C-alpha cells in the first residue's frame, strides 16, 4: 500500500520561475489495484509517479510505503526502488547493452543477486513480456518499437517489483504495438497480481483495462473512481481538455434517440452487447 499525504511539489525552488507541479495531492494506492492515471500534458502525471519511488522528493507532505514514511531517517530508497518499478516514457532510449538478455540482466545484477538468479529473473521477465529465448542474443536496436519497449519493461520486471508504474507506455506506437503492450500489462496484472499504475492520456486505453481512474488537472486530482464513475463526468472532463471514450458519446446519443441502454457503458464490447440486447428486446 502506498499513501500520499498532502503532497505538493514545486520545480525551480522558491523563485519567480517556480512551477507548482503538484498541489496538495492525497491518495491511497492499495496492493493489487490496476490504476489508470490520466490528464492532459503538464497536469503533473510524470511528476507524481516519480515521487512514488523516491526519484523526486516532495516539497511538502509525506509518502508512506506499507505504513512507513519514505522520508524517515534510515528508510532505504534503494529498497523502495526495487519494490516500486518505474518504466519511463520512451524507455527504449535507456536500452544500452549489446543484446536483449544482457540488458534485462542489468537491474537484478545491481540488486546484488548471484549470476544464476540474475539469469533466471531475466529469462522470466522476458517471457512475461512475450519475448522467447530467440530474442536473447539480438541487439535491442534491431527490434521494432513495441519490442524495444517490451525489453525495457522486462528490465524493470526482472527486479520483481510489487508495484509497476508505466509512464505513457503506448506513446508513439502504432495501434498494433499499443494493443500488444496493453495486453501484456493487463496479463501481468492478472497473473502476477502486482499493483499497476498506467499513465496515459488515452481514455480508450484506460477504460478497457483498469479498475480505477485518477484524473489529474493542474497538479491536483480532479476525479478518482471506477471508469464508469469517472466517465460519467464526461462533460466536465471535456472542460479540462479530456474526453471520455468515443463509445460514451455514441451511447449517450443512442439514449437521447430513445434506445434504452445503460449510460455508464465505457467499452465497445459493452456497447455492442447492450445495443444487441436493446434491439432484441424490441422485437
Ligand atoms: P505530465 O506528465 O502530466 O505531462 P509533468 O509532471 O511532466 O506533467 O509536468 C507538470 C508541470 O511541471 C508542468 O507545468 C511542467 O511544465 C512542469 N515540469 C515538469 N518537469 C519539469 C522540470 N524538470 N523543470 C521544470 N518544470 C517542469
Ligand atoms: Mg508526463
PDB file of C-alpha atoms in Angstrom, residues 102-238:
ATOM      1  CA  UNK A 102      22.253  -8.686 -21.037  1.00  0.00           C
ATOM      2  CA  UNK A 103      20.165  -5.546 -20.971  1.00  0.00           C
ATOM      3  CA  UNK A 104      17.446  -7.170 -18.887  1.00  0.00           C
ATOM      4  CA  UNK A 105      20.106  -8.586 -16.506  1.00  0.00           C
ATOM      5  CA  UNK A 106      21.232  -5.082 -15.588  1.00  0.00           C
ATOM      6  CA  UNK A 107      18.637  -4.411 -12.864  1.00  0.00           C
ATOM      7  CA  UNK A 108      18.796  -7.726 -10.970  1.00  0.00           C
ATOM      8  CA  UNK A 109      22.595  -7.656 -11.207  1.00  0.00           C
ATOM      9  CA  UNK A 110      22.537  -4.303  -9.429  1.00  0.00           C
ATOM     10  CA  UNK A 111      20.439  -5.849  -6.674  1.00  0.00           C
ATOM     11  CA  UNK A 112      23.489  -7.970  -5.895  1.00  0.00           C
ATOM     12  CA  UNK A 113      21.945 -11.341  -6.827  1.00  0.00           C
ATOM     13  CA  UNK A 114      24.205 -14.199  -7.924  1.00  0.00           C
ATOM     14  CA  UNK A 115      24.661 -14.914 -11.595  1.00  0.00           C
ATOM     15  CA  UNK A 116      22.205 -17.790 -11.809  1.00  0.00           C
ATOM     16  CA  UNK A 117      19.449 -15.862 -10.042  1.00  0.00           C
ATOM     17  CA  UNK A 118      20.076 -12.901 -12.339  1.00  0.00           C
ATOM     18  CA  UNK A 119      19.747 -15.107 -15.406  1.00  0.00           C
ATOM     19  CA  UNK A 120      16.599 -16.778 -14.082  1.00  0.00           C
ATOM     20  CA  UNK A 121      14.990 -13.439 -13.437  1.00  0.00           C
ATOM     21  CA  UNK A 122      15.936 -12.067 -16.838  1.00  0.00           C
ATOM     22  CA  UNK A 123      14.546 -15.117 -18.623  1.00  0.00           C
ATOM     23  CA  UNK A 124      11.333 -14.999 -16.589  1.00  0.00           C
ATOM     24  CA  UNK A 125      10.856 -11.272 -17.177  1.00  0.00           C
ATOM     25  CA  UNK A 126      11.370 -11.663 -20.916  1.00  0.00           C
ATOM     26  CA  UNK A 127       8.810 -14.484 -21.022  1.00  0.00           C
ATOM     27  CA  UNK A 128       6.363 -12.298 -19.124  1.00  0.00           C
ATOM     28  CA  UNK A 129       6.521  -9.701 -21.887  1.00  0.00           C
ATOM     29  CA  UNK A 130       6.224 -12.376 -24.553  1.00  0.00           C
ATOM     30  CA  UNK A 131       9.808 -12.485 -25.803  1.00  0.00           C
ATOM     31  CA  UNK A 132      11.125 -16.049 -26.062  1.00  0.00           C
ATOM     32  CA  UNK A 133      14.801 -17.022 -25.953  1.00  0.00           C
ATOM     33  CA  UNK A 134      15.230 -16.483 -29.688  1.00  0.00           C
ATOM     34  CA  UNK A 135      15.451 -12.775 -28.842  1.00  0.00           C
ATOM     35  CA  UNK A 136      18.139 -13.145 -26.170  1.00  0.00           C
ATOM     36  CA  UNK A 137      21.141 -12.527 -28.407  1.00  0.00           C
ATOM     37  CA  UNK A 138      19.509  -9.896 -30.611  1.00  0.00           C
ATOM     38  CA  UNK A 139      20.641  -6.279 -30.358  1.00  0.00           C
ATOM     39  CA  UNK A 140      17.834  -4.166 -28.847  1.00  0.00           C
ATOM     40  CA  UNK A 141      18.359  -1.729 -31.686  1.00  0.00           C
ATOM     41  CA  UNK A 142      17.242  -4.291 -34.279  1.00  0.00           C
ATOM     42  CA  UNK A 143      13.827  -4.673 -32.664  1.00  0.00           C
ATOM     43  CA  UNK A 144      10.550  -2.948 -33.533  1.00  0.00           C
ATOM     44  CA  UNK A 145       9.370  -0.036 -31.397  1.00  0.00           C
ATOM     45  CA  UNK A 146       6.926  -2.222 -29.473  1.00  0.00           C
ATOM     46  CA  UNK A 147       9.512  -4.962 -28.907  1.00  0.00           C
ATOM     47  CA  UNK A 148      12.082  -2.468 -27.633  1.00  0.00           C
ATOM     48  CA  UNK A 149       9.572  -1.190 -25.194  1.00  0.00           C
ATOM     49  CA  UNK A 150       8.843  -4.717 -24.009  1.00  0.00           C
ATOM     50  CA  UNK A 151      12.547  -5.272 -23.384  1.00  0.00           C
ATOM     51  CA  UNK A 152      12.620  -2.090 -21.309  1.00  0.00           C
ATOM     52  CA  UNK A 153       9.582  -3.253 -19.322  1.00  0.00           C
ATOM     53  CA  UNK A 154      11.228  -6.655 -18.801  1.00  0.00           C
ATOM     54  CA  UNK A 155      14.256  -4.826 -17.371  1.00  0.00           C
ATOM     55  CA  UNK A 156      12.031  -3.395 -14.652  1.00  0.00           C
ATOM     56  CA  UNK A 157      10.078  -6.648 -14.140  1.00  0.00           C
ATOM     57  CA  UNK A 158      13.341  -8.501 -13.571  1.00  0.00           C
ATOM     58  CA  UNK A 159      13.578  -6.581 -10.298  1.00  0.00           C
ATOM     59  CA  UNK A 160      10.336  -8.316  -9.259  1.00  0.00           C
ATOM     60  CA  UNK A 161       8.597  -5.096  -8.247  1.00  0.00           C
ATOM     61  CA  UNK A 162       5.432  -5.130  -6.162  1.00  0.00           C
ATOM     62  CA  UNK A 163       4.257  -2.020  -7.931  1.00  0.00           C
ATOM     63  CA  UNK A 164       4.760  -1.434 -11.644  1.00  0.00           C
ATOM     64  CA  UNK A 165       4.372   2.101 -12.949  1.00  0.00           C
ATOM     65  CA  UNK A 166       4.383   2.774 -16.680  1.00  0.00           C
ATOM     66  CA  UNK A 167       4.597   6.343 -17.938  1.00  0.00           C
ATOM     67  CA  UNK A 168       2.687   6.551 -21.229  1.00  0.00           C
ATOM     68  CA  UNK A 169       3.836   3.090 -22.349  1.00  0.00           C
ATOM     69  CA  UNK A 170       1.966   3.319 -25.651  1.00  0.00           C
ATOM     70  CA  UNK A 171       3.237   6.754 -26.724  1.00  0.00           C
ATOM     71  CA  UNK A 172       4.486   6.718 -30.296  1.00  0.00           C
ATOM     72  CA  UNK A 173       3.484   3.112 -31.015  1.00  0.00           C
ATOM     73  CA  UNK A 174       1.216   2.072 -33.864  1.00  0.00           C
ATOM     74  CA  UNK A 175      -2.187   0.599 -32.890  1.00  0.00           C
ATOM     75  CA  UNK A 176      -0.859  -2.949 -33.010  1.00  0.00           C
ATOM     76  CA  UNK A 177       2.170  -2.166 -30.834  1.00  0.00           C
ATOM     77  CA  UNK A 178      -0.102  -0.281 -28.471  1.00  0.00           C
ATOM     78  CA  UNK A 179      -2.562  -3.166 -28.085  1.00  0.00           C
ATOM     79  CA  UNK A 180       0.271  -5.660 -27.584  1.00  0.00           C
ATOM     80  CA  UNK A 181       1.781  -3.624 -24.774  1.00  0.00           C
ATOM     81  CA  UNK A 182      -1.548  -3.044 -23.053  1.00  0.00           C
ATOM     82  CA  UNK A 183      -2.493  -6.727 -23.340  1.00  0.00           C
ATOM     83  CA  UNK A 184       0.850  -7.723 -21.833  1.00  0.00           C
ATOM     84  CA  UNK A 185       0.431  -5.300 -18.971  1.00  0.00           C
ATOM     85  CA  UNK A 186      -3.137  -6.479 -18.299  1.00  0.00           C
ATOM     86  CA  UNK A 187      -1.931 -10.081 -18.322  1.00  0.00           C
ATOM     87  CA  UNK A 188       0.844  -9.240 -15.876  1.00  0.00           C
ATOM     88  CA  UNK A 189      -1.646  -7.699 -13.541  1.00  0.00           C
ATOM     89  CA  UNK A 190      -3.988 -10.664 -13.857  1.00  0.00           C
ATOM     90  CA  UNK A 191      -1.404 -13.378 -13.460  1.00  0.00           C
ATOM     91  CA  UNK A 192       1.132 -11.802 -11.102  1.00  0.00           C
ATOM     92  CA  UNK A 193      -1.319  -9.777  -9.063  1.00  0.00           C
ATOM     93  CA  UNK A 194       1.019  -6.785  -8.919  1.00  0.00           C
ATOM     94  CA  UNK A 195      -0.181  -3.234  -8.481  1.00  0.00           C
ATOM     95  CA  UNK A 196      -0.092  -1.432 -11.833  1.00  0.00           C
ATOM     96  CA  UNK A 197      -0.265   2.293 -12.442  1.00  0.00           C
ATOM     97  CA  UNK A 198      -0.711   3.056 -16.104  1.00  0.00           C
ATOM     98  CA  UNK A 199      -0.146   6.663 -17.076  1.00  0.00           C
ATOM     99  CA  UNK A 200      -1.972   7.613 -20.226  1.00  0.00           C
ATOM    100  CA  UNK A 201      -3.736  10.427 -21.978  1.00  0.00           C
ATOM    101  CA  UNK A 202      -5.900   7.949 -23.870  1.00  0.00           C
ATOM    102  CA  UNK A 203      -9.291   7.327 -22.303  1.00  0.00           C
ATOM    103  CA  UNK A 204      -9.801   4.354 -24.599  1.00  0.00           C
ATOM    104  CA  UNK A 205      -6.670   2.625 -23.297  1.00  0.00           C
ATOM    105  CA  UNK A 206      -7.605   3.218 -19.742  1.00  0.00           C
ATOM    106  CA  UNK A 207     -11.306   2.336 -19.923  1.00  0.00           C
ATOM    107  CA  UNK A 208     -10.642  -1.088 -21.353  1.00  0.00           C
ATOM    108  CA  UNK A 209      -8.218  -2.307 -18.720  1.00  0.00           C
ATOM    109  CA  UNK A 210      -8.149  -0.510 -15.409  1.00  0.00           C
ATOM    110  CA  UNK A 211     -10.403  -0.740 -12.374  1.00  0.00           C
ATOM    111  CA  UNK A 212      -9.741   2.767 -11.123  1.00  0.00           C
ATOM    112  CA  UNK A 213      -9.034   6.051 -12.866  1.00  0.00           C
ATOM    113  CA  UNK A 214      -7.351   9.027 -11.287  1.00  0.00           C
ATOM    114  CA  UNK A 215      -7.678  12.195 -13.346  1.00  0.00           C
ATOM    115  CA  UNK A 216      -5.055  14.898 -12.846  1.00  0.00           C
ATOM    116  CA  UNK A 217      -5.642  18.538 -13.643  1.00  0.00           C
ATOM    117  CA  UNK A 218      -3.245  21.388 -12.813  1.00  0.00           C
ATOM    118  CA  UNK A 219      -1.361  19.292 -10.292  1.00  0.00           C
ATOM    119  CA  UNK A 220      -4.429  18.132  -8.387  1.00  0.00           C
ATOM    120  CA  UNK A 221      -6.669  15.090  -8.598  1.00  0.00           C
ATOM    121  CA  UNK A 222      -9.868  16.109 -10.375  1.00  0.00           C
ATOM    122  CA  UNK A 223     -11.641  12.729 -10.340  1.00  0.00           C
ATOM    123  CA  UNK A 224     -10.915   9.372  -8.763  1.00  0.00           C
ATOM    124  CA  UNK A 225     -13.171   6.354  -9.204  1.00  0.00           C
ATOM    125  CA  UNK A 226     -14.144   3.431 -11.405  1.00  0.00           C
ATOM    126  CA  UNK A 227     -14.090   4.106 -15.184  1.00  0.00           C
ATOM    127  CA  UNK A 228     -17.887   4.280 -15.103  1.00  0.00           C
ATOM    128  CA  UNK A 229     -17.924   6.817 -12.322  1.00  0.00           C
ATOM    129  CA  UNK A 230     -15.243   8.957 -13.907  1.00  0.00           C
ATOM    130  CA  UNK A 231     -16.591   8.874 -17.468  1.00  0.00           C
ATOM    131  CA  UNK A 232     -19.995   9.773 -16.090  1.00  0.00           C
ATOM    132  CA  UNK A 233     -18.399  13.214 -15.744  1.00  0.00           C
ATOM    133  CA  UNK A 234     -17.654  13.376 -19.453  1.00  0.00           C
ATOM    134  CA  UNK A 235     -18.864  16.952 -19.790  1.00  0.00           C
ATOM    135  CA  UNK A 236     -16.535  18.122 -17.019  1.00  0.00           C
ATOM    136  CA  UNK A 237     -13.726  16.043 -18.496  1.00  0.00           C
ATOM    137  CA  UNK A 238     -14.126  17.930 -21.743  1.00  0.00           C
TER     138      UNK A 238
END
